[in-house]
Amino acid sequence: MRIGSVDIDRPLALAPMEDVTDRVFRRICRGLGADLLYTEFASSDALVRDAEKTLRKIRVDEDERPIGIQIFGGVEEAMEGAAAIAEAAGPDFIDINCGCWVRKVAMREAGAGLLRDLTKFRAIVAAVVRGTRLPVTVKTRLGWDDNSIVILEVARMLEDLGVRALTVHCRTRSQGHRGEADWSWLSRLKETVSIPIIGNGDVNTPEDVARMFDTGCDGVMIGRAALRRPWIFREARHYLRTGELLDPPTLNERVDLCVRHLRLSVAAKGERKGVIEFRKHLSGYLGGLPRGAKVRAELVRLDEAAPVIERLRQYREEGACFGAV
Ligand SMILES: Cc1cc2nc3c(=O)[nH]c(=O)nc-3n(C[C@H](O)[C@H](O)[C@H](O)COP(=O)(O)O)c2cc1C
């Protein structure tokens, strides 16, 4: 699959997730086999206003390539300006969020709100394409609701505008995260356009990844399952290559990953913020392990890295006693 100079066979992408896929978590997932990374979405209005917090969100590191910076907004001039600002941050491509369902975005004719007004959708995407020399990609949903599924028309429109790849979260805006993602649209999209199609929605296991590729899509994007089990990328790649399932990571590996994540987090954000923002990942690393919930409950009360690491190591040793290593 090609997006400009990025060329990967059957890429596994880490979905953009606000307050989750920061540089630290992206690095962890890259180490576990995520081929394609995206930043969390960044507001174009905030970027053109030079808002420090949003500018931090679009910082990308050289070793994150291939990576896309994702922007959103409902004002053409701001989107055009934001595309140029995002380009200067040095990603491989710019992704436009046309799928966010939350009220404050979708009701302002941005994110999934664009699915209700395709003239506006076209103008926003055209503005971004004008604003950058980098390849532009789009991430969207099937339509606003079950009575207005427009994804095939949208795909044709985007291809005409020069968009280089389309990611589809196979739900409507009104579904939010409810109900099931309908992957059957992916094969119909492949019959409709020739730009790469990346499938997204409800991919939870390596077998799901293989089943989604069976629809004919070019890439598979994983969101919430990566938060719960970041090693899903490694497992899925192995399954695609061999048809066999890897053993789940041992307690040892999980503790090592956890400590690595915490250290990266503290190095990037400072002690207190680094520890606090790391906590949301604990349920993923410790989920399903004997006494994992109890240890997590203890760890979320600690504000410094050293005692967290100490407790994790102690847990590893306790694990040796109950045979979980
Ligand atoms: C906490 C959270 C934050 C999200 N933030 C973004 C975002 O910034 N940009 C975006 O395009 N989608 C965002 N999404 C949607 C995901 O990228 C993805 O489309 C959705 O979760 C469905 O995929 P999944 O079933 O693999 O999780 C977010 C989802 C979650 C759960």
Coordinates of C-alpha atoms and ligand atoms in Angstrom, one line a residue:
M1 CA 0.0 0.0 0.0
R2 CA 1.4 3.4 -1.0
I3 CA 0.8 6.9 0.6
G4 CA 3.3 9.1 -1.3
S5 CA 6.7 7.7 -0.5
V6 CA 5.4 5.4 2.2
D7 CA 5.1 1.9 0.8
I8 CA 4.1 -0.9 3.2
D9 CA 2.5 -4.3 2.4
R10 CA -0.6 -4.8 4.5
P11 CA 0.2 -2.2 7.2
L12 CA -1.2 -2.4 10.7
A13 CA -1.9 1.1 11.9
L14 CA -2.3 2.4 15.4
A15 CA -5.5 4.5 15.4
P16 CA -5.3 8.1 16.4
M17 CA -6.8 8.4 19.9
E18 CA -7.0 11.6 21.8
D19 CA -5.1 11.6 25.1
V20 CA -3.9 8.0 24.4
T21 CA -1.7 8.0 21.3
D22 CA 0.9 10.5 22.4
R23 CA 4.6 10.1 21.5
V24 CA 5.2 7.7 24.3
F25 CA 2.4 5.2 23.5
R26 CA 3.2 5.5 19.8
R27 CA 6.8 4.5 20.5
I28 CA 5.6 1.5 22.6
C29 CA 3.3 0.3 19.8
R30 CA 6.0 0.8 17.2
G31 CA 8.3 -1.4 19.2
L32 CA 5.5 -4.0 19.2
G33 CA 5.0 -3.9 15.4
A34 CA 2.6 -1.0 14.5
D35 CA 3.6 -0.1 11.0
L36 CA 1.8 3.2 10.6
L37 CA 1.3 5.8 13.3
Y38 CA -0.9 8.9 13.6
T39 CA -0.9 11.7 16.1
E40 CA -4.0 12.4 18.2
F41 CA -6.2 14.9 16.3
A42 CA -5.2 18.5 16.5
S43 CA -7.6 21.4 16.1
S44 CA -6.8 23.6 13.1
D45 CA -8.3 26.6 14.8
A46 CA -5.8 26.1 17.7
L47 CA -2.9 25.5 15.4
V48 CA -3.4 28.7 13.4
R49 CA -3.7 30.5 16.8
D50 CA -0.3 29.1 17.8
A51 CA -1.8 27.3 20.8
E52 CA 1.2 25.8 22.6
K53 CA -0.6 22.6 23.8
T54 CA -1.9 21.8 20.3
L55 CA 1.5 22.5 18.8
R56 CA 2.9 19.9 21.2
K57 CA 0.4 17.4 20.0
I58 CA 1.8 17.5 16.4
R59 CA 5.4 17.1 17.4
V60 CA 6.7 13.9 15.7
D61 CA 10.1 12.2 16.0
E62 CA 12.2 11.1 13.2
D63 CA 12.1 7.4 14.3
E64 CA 8.3 7.5 14.2
R65 CA 8.2 7.4 10.4
P66 CA 6.0 6.6 8.7
I67 CA 3.6 8.9 10.6
G68 CA 0.7 11.1 9.8
I69 CA -0.4 14.3 11.6
Q70 CA -4.2 14.4 12.0
I71 CA -6.0 17.7 11.9
F72 CA -9.7 18.6 12.2
G73 CA -11.8 21.7 11.7
G74 CA -14.8 23.3 9.9
V75 CA -13.2 26.5 8.6
E76 CA -11.4 26.3 5.2
E77 CA -8.9 29.0 5.9
A78 CA -7.9 27.5 9.2
M79 CA -7.6 24.0 7.7
E80 CA -5.4 25.3 4.9
G81 CA -3.2 27.1 7.4
A82 CA -3.1 24.2 9.7
A83 CA -2.0 21.9 6.9
A84 CA 1.1 24.1 6.3
I85 CA 1.8 24.2 10.0
A86 CA 1.5 20.4 10.2
E87 CA 3.7 20.0 7.2
A88 CA 6.5 22.0 8.9
A89 CA 6.4 19.5 11.8
G90 CA 7.8 16.9 9.4
P91 CA 5.3 14.0 9.1
D92 CA 5.0 11.8 6.0
F93 CA 1.4 12.7 5.4
I94 CA -1.5 14.8 6.7
D95 CA -4.7 13.0 7.8
I96 CA -8.0 14.9 8.1
N97 CA -10.4 13.8 10.8
C98 CA -13.8 13.6 9.2
G99 CA -15.1 11.0 11.6
C100 CA -15.1 12.4 15.1
W101 CA -18.6 11.9 16.5
V102 CA -18.5 13.9 19.8
R103 CA -20.9 16.9 19.9
K104 CA -18.4 19.7 20.3
V105 CA -16.8 18.6 17.0
A106 CA -19.5 17.1 14.9
M107 CA -22.1 19.8 15.6
R108 CA -19.6 22.4 14.4
E109 CA -19.5 21.0 11.0
A110 CA -16.2 19.3 11.6
G111 CA -15.2 15.7 12.1
A112 CA -18.2 13.5 11.3
G113 CA -20.4 16.6 10.9
L114 CA -19.0 16.9 7.4
L115 CA -20.9 13.7 6.5
R116 CA -24.1 15.7 6.6
D117 CA -22.8 18.3 4.1
L118 CA -20.7 16.9 1.3
T119 CA -20.2 20.4 -0.3
K120 CA -18.6 21.5 2.9
F121 CA -16.7 18.2 3.2
R122 CA -15.3 18.8 -0.3
A123 CA -14.3 22.3 0.5
I124 CA -12.5 21.4 3.7
V125 CA -10.5 18.6 2.0
A126 CA -9.7 20.8 -1.0
A127 CA -8.4 23.5 1.4
V128 CA -6.0 21.0 3.1
V129 CA -4.8 19.6 -0.3
R130 CA -4.1 23.3 -1.3
G131 CA -2.3 24.0 2.0
T132 CA 0.4 21.2 1.8
R133 CA 2.7 19.5 -0.7
L134 CA 2.5 16.3 1.5
P135 CA 0.1 13.5 0.6
V136 CA -3.3 14.0 2.3
T137 CA -5.4 11.2 3.7
V138 CA -8.9 11.1 5.3
K139 CA -10.4 9.2 8.1
T140 CA -14.2 9.1 8.3
R141 CA -17.3 7.0 9.0
L142 CA -20.0 5.4 6.9
G143 CA -22.4 8.3 7.1
W144 CA -24.3 10.4 9.6
D145 CA -26.9 7.7 10.4
D146 CA -28.3 4.5 9.0
N147 CA -30.5 6.5 6.6
S148 CA -27.7 8.5 5.2
I149 CA -24.8 6.1 4.4
V150 CA -22.7 8.1 1.9
I151 CA -19.3 6.5 2.1
L152 CA -19.2 5.3 -1.5
E153 CA -20.0 8.8 -2.8
V154 CA -17.5 10.3 -0.3
A155 CA -14.8 7.9 -1.5
R156 CA -15.3 8.9 -5.2
M157 CA -15.2 12.6 -4.2
L158 CA -12.0 12.2 -2.2
E159 CA -10.3 10.3 -5.0
D160 CA -11.2 13.1 -7.4
L161 CA -9.7 15.6 -4.9
G162 CA -6.4 13.8 -4.9
V163 CA -6.7 12.2 -1.4
R164 CA -4.2 9.4 -1.3
A165 CA -5.8 6.9 1.2
L166 CA -9.1 6.6 3.0
T167 CA -9.6 5.1 6.5
V168 CA -13.1 4.1 7.3
H169 CA -14.4 3.4 10.8
C170 CA -17.3 1.2 9.7
R171 CA -20.0 2.8 11.9
T172 CA -22.2 5.8 11.4
R173 CA -21.9 9.0 13.4
S174 CA -25.1 8.3 15.3
Q175 CA -23.7 4.9 16.4
G176 CA -20.8 6.5 18.3
H177 CA -19.0 3.4 19.5
R178 CA -22.2 1.4 19.9
G179 CA -23.4 -1.6 17.8
E180 CA -21.1 -3.5 15.5
A181 CA -18.8 -2.1 12.8
D182 CA -20.1 -3.2 9.4
W183 CA -17.0 -4.3 7.5
S184 CA -18.9 -5.3 4.4
W185 CA -18.5 -1.7 3.2
L186 CA -14.8 -2.2 2.8
S187 CA -15.2 -4.6 -0.1
R188 CA -17.7 -2.3 -1.7
L189 CA -15.2 0.6 -1.3
K190 CA -12.5 -1.5 -3.0
E191 CA -14.8 -2.0 -5.9
T192 CA -15.6 1.7 -6.1
V193 CA -12.2 3.5 -5.9
S194 CA -8.6 2.7 -6.5
I195 CA -7.0 4.6 -3.6
P196 CA -5.9 2.5 -0.6
I197 CA -8.6 1.7 1.9
I198 CA -7.7 1.2 5.5
G199 CA -10.4 -0.6 7.6
N200 CA -11.2 0.3 11.2
G201 CA -13.6 -0.6 13.9
D202 CA -13.9 -3.6 16.3
V203 CA -10.6 -5.2 15.4
N204 CA -9.9 -7.0 18.7
T205 CA -7.8 -10.1 17.9
P206 CA -5.2 -11.3 15.3
E207 CA -8.0 -13.4 13.7
D208 CA -10.1 -10.2 13.3
V209 CA -7.1 -8.6 11.5
A210 CA -7.0 -11.5 9.0
R211 CA -10.7 -11.4 8.5
M212 CA -10.6 -7.6 7.9
F213 CA -7.9 -8.1 5.3
D214 CA -10.1 -10.7 3.7
T215 CA -12.5 -7.9 2.7
G216 CA -9.8 -6.8 0.3
C217 CA -8.8 -3.7 2.3
D218 CA -5.2 -2.5 2.1
G219 CA -4.5 -1.7 5.7
V220 CA -6.0 -2.4 9.1
M221 CA -6.2 0.2 11.8
I222 CA -6.5 -0.8 15.5
G223 CA -7.7 1.5 18.3
R224 CA -9.1 0.4 21.6
A225 CA -7.7 -3.1 21.4
A226 CA -4.2 -1.6 21.3
L227 CA -4.9 0.3 24.5
R228 CA -5.9 -3.0 26.1
R229 CA -3.2 -5.1 24.5
P230 CA -0.5 -3.2 22.7
W231 CA 1.2 -6.4 21.7
I232 CA -1.8 -7.1 19.3
F233 CA 0.4 -5.7 16.5
R234 CA 3.1 -8.4 17.0
E235 CA 0.4 -11.1 17.4
A236 CA -1.4 -10.1 14.3
R237 CA 1.7 -9.9 12.1
H238 CA 2.7 -13.4 13.3
Y239 CA -0.8 -14.7 12.6
L240 CA -0.8 -13.2 9.1
R241 CA 2.5 -14.8 8.4
T242 CA 2.0 -18.2 9.9
G243 CA -1.6 -18.7 10.6
E244 CA -0.6 -19.5 14.2
L245 CA -1.3 -17.6 17.4
L246 CA 1.5 -16.5 19.6
D247 CA 1.5 -17.2 23.3
P248 CA 0.3 -14.2 25.3
P249 CA 3.2 -12.1 26.8
T250 CA 4.4 -13.4 30.1
L251 CA 4.1 -11.4 33.4
N252 CA 7.8 -10.7 33.0
E253 CA 7.4 -9.1 29.6
R254 CA 4.4 -7.1 30.7
V255 CA 6.2 -5.7 33.7
D256 CA 9.2 -4.8 31.5
L257 CA 6.9 -3.0 29.0
C258 CA 5.1 -1.2 31.8
V259 CA 8.4 0.0 33.3
R260 CA 9.6 1.1 29.9
H261 CA 6.4 3.0 29.2
L262 CA 6.6 4.7 32.6
R263 CA 10.3 5.7 32.1
L264 CA 9.5 7.1 28.6
S265 CA 6.5 9.0 30.0
V266 CA 8.5 10.6 32.8
A267 CA 11.3 11.5 30.4
A268 CA 8.9 13.1 28.0
K269 CA 6.5 14.8 30.5
G270 CA 8.3 15.2 33.8
E271 CA 7.8 13.1 37.0
R272 CA 4.2 13.9 38.1
K273 CA 2.5 14.4 34.8
G274 CA 4.5 11.4 33.4
V275 CA 3.2 9.1 36.2
I276 CA -0.4 10.4 36.1
E277 CA -0.7 10.0 32.3
F278 CA 0.8 6.6 32.4
R279 CA -1.9 5.3 34.8
K280 CA -4.5 4.9 32.0
H281 CA -2.3 2.2 30.5
L282 CA -2.0 0.1 33.6
S283 CA -5.3 -1.8 33.0
G284 CA -3.9 -2.9 29.6
Y285 CA -0.6 -4.1 30.9
L286 CA -1.9 -5.8 34.0
G287 CA -5.4 -6.8 32.7
G288 CA -6.3 -10.5 33.1
L289 CA -3.2 -11.2 35.3
P290 CA -3.7 -12.8 38.7
R291 CA -4.0 -10.0 41.3
G292 CA -3.5 -7.5 38.5
A293 CA -6.5 -5.4 39.5
K294 CA -5.4 -5.2 43.1
V295 CA -1.8 -4.2 42.1
R296 CA -3.3 -1.6 39.7
A297 CA -5.4 -0.1 42.5
E298 CA -2.3 0.3 44.6
L299 CA -0.2 1.8 41.7
V300 CA -2.7 4.5 40.8
R301 CA -2.3 6.0 44.3
L302 CA 1.5 6.6 43.7
D303 CA 2.7 9.9 42.3
E304 CA 6.3 9.1 41.7
A305 CA 8.0 6.7 39.3
A306 CA 10.4 5.0 41.7
P307 CA 7.8 3.4 44.0
V308 CA 5.7 2.4 41.0
I309 CA 8.7 0.6 39.5
E310 CA 9.5 -1.0 42.9
R311 CA 6.0 -2.3 43.3
L312 CA 5.9 -3.7 39.8
R313 CA 9.1 -5.5 40.4
Q314 CA 7.8 -6.9 43.7
Y315 CA 4.7 -8.0 41.8
R316 CA 6.9 -9.8 39.3
E317 CA 8.6 -11.7 42.1
E318 CA 5.2 -12.5 43.7
G319 CA 4.2 -13.7 40.3
A320 CA 7.1 -16.2 40.3
C321 CA 5.5 -17.7 43.4
F322 CA 2.0 -18.1 41.9
G323 CA 3.5 -19.4 38.6
A324 CA 2.5 -16.5 36.3
V325 CA 6.0 -15.5 35.0
Ligands
LIG1 C1 -10.2 7.5 23.6 C2 -10.4 7.6 22.1 C3 -9.9 8.7 21.5 C4 -10.1 8.8 20.1 N1 -9.5 9.9 19.4 C5 -9.5 10.0 18.1 C6 -8.8 11.0 17.3 O1 -8.2 11.8 17.9 N2 -8.9 10.9 16.0 C7 -9.6 10.0 15.3 O2 -9.6 10.0 14.1 N3 -10.3 9.0 16.0 C8 -10.2 9.0 17.3 N4 -10.9 7.9 18.0 C9 -11.5 6.8 17.2 C10 -10.5 5.7 16.9 O3 -9.4 6.2 16.1 C11 -11.2 4.6 16.1 O4 -11.7 5.0 14.9 C12 -12.3 3.9 16.9 O5 -12.0 3.7 18.3 C13 -12.8 2.6 16.3 O6 -11.7 1.7 16.3 P1 -11.5 0.5 17.4 O7 -12.7 -0.3 17.4 O8 -10.3 -0.3 16.9 O9 -11.3 1.2 18.7 C14 -10.8 7.8 19.3 C15 -11.2 6.7 20.0 C16 -11.1 6.6 21.4 C17 -11.6 5.3 22.1

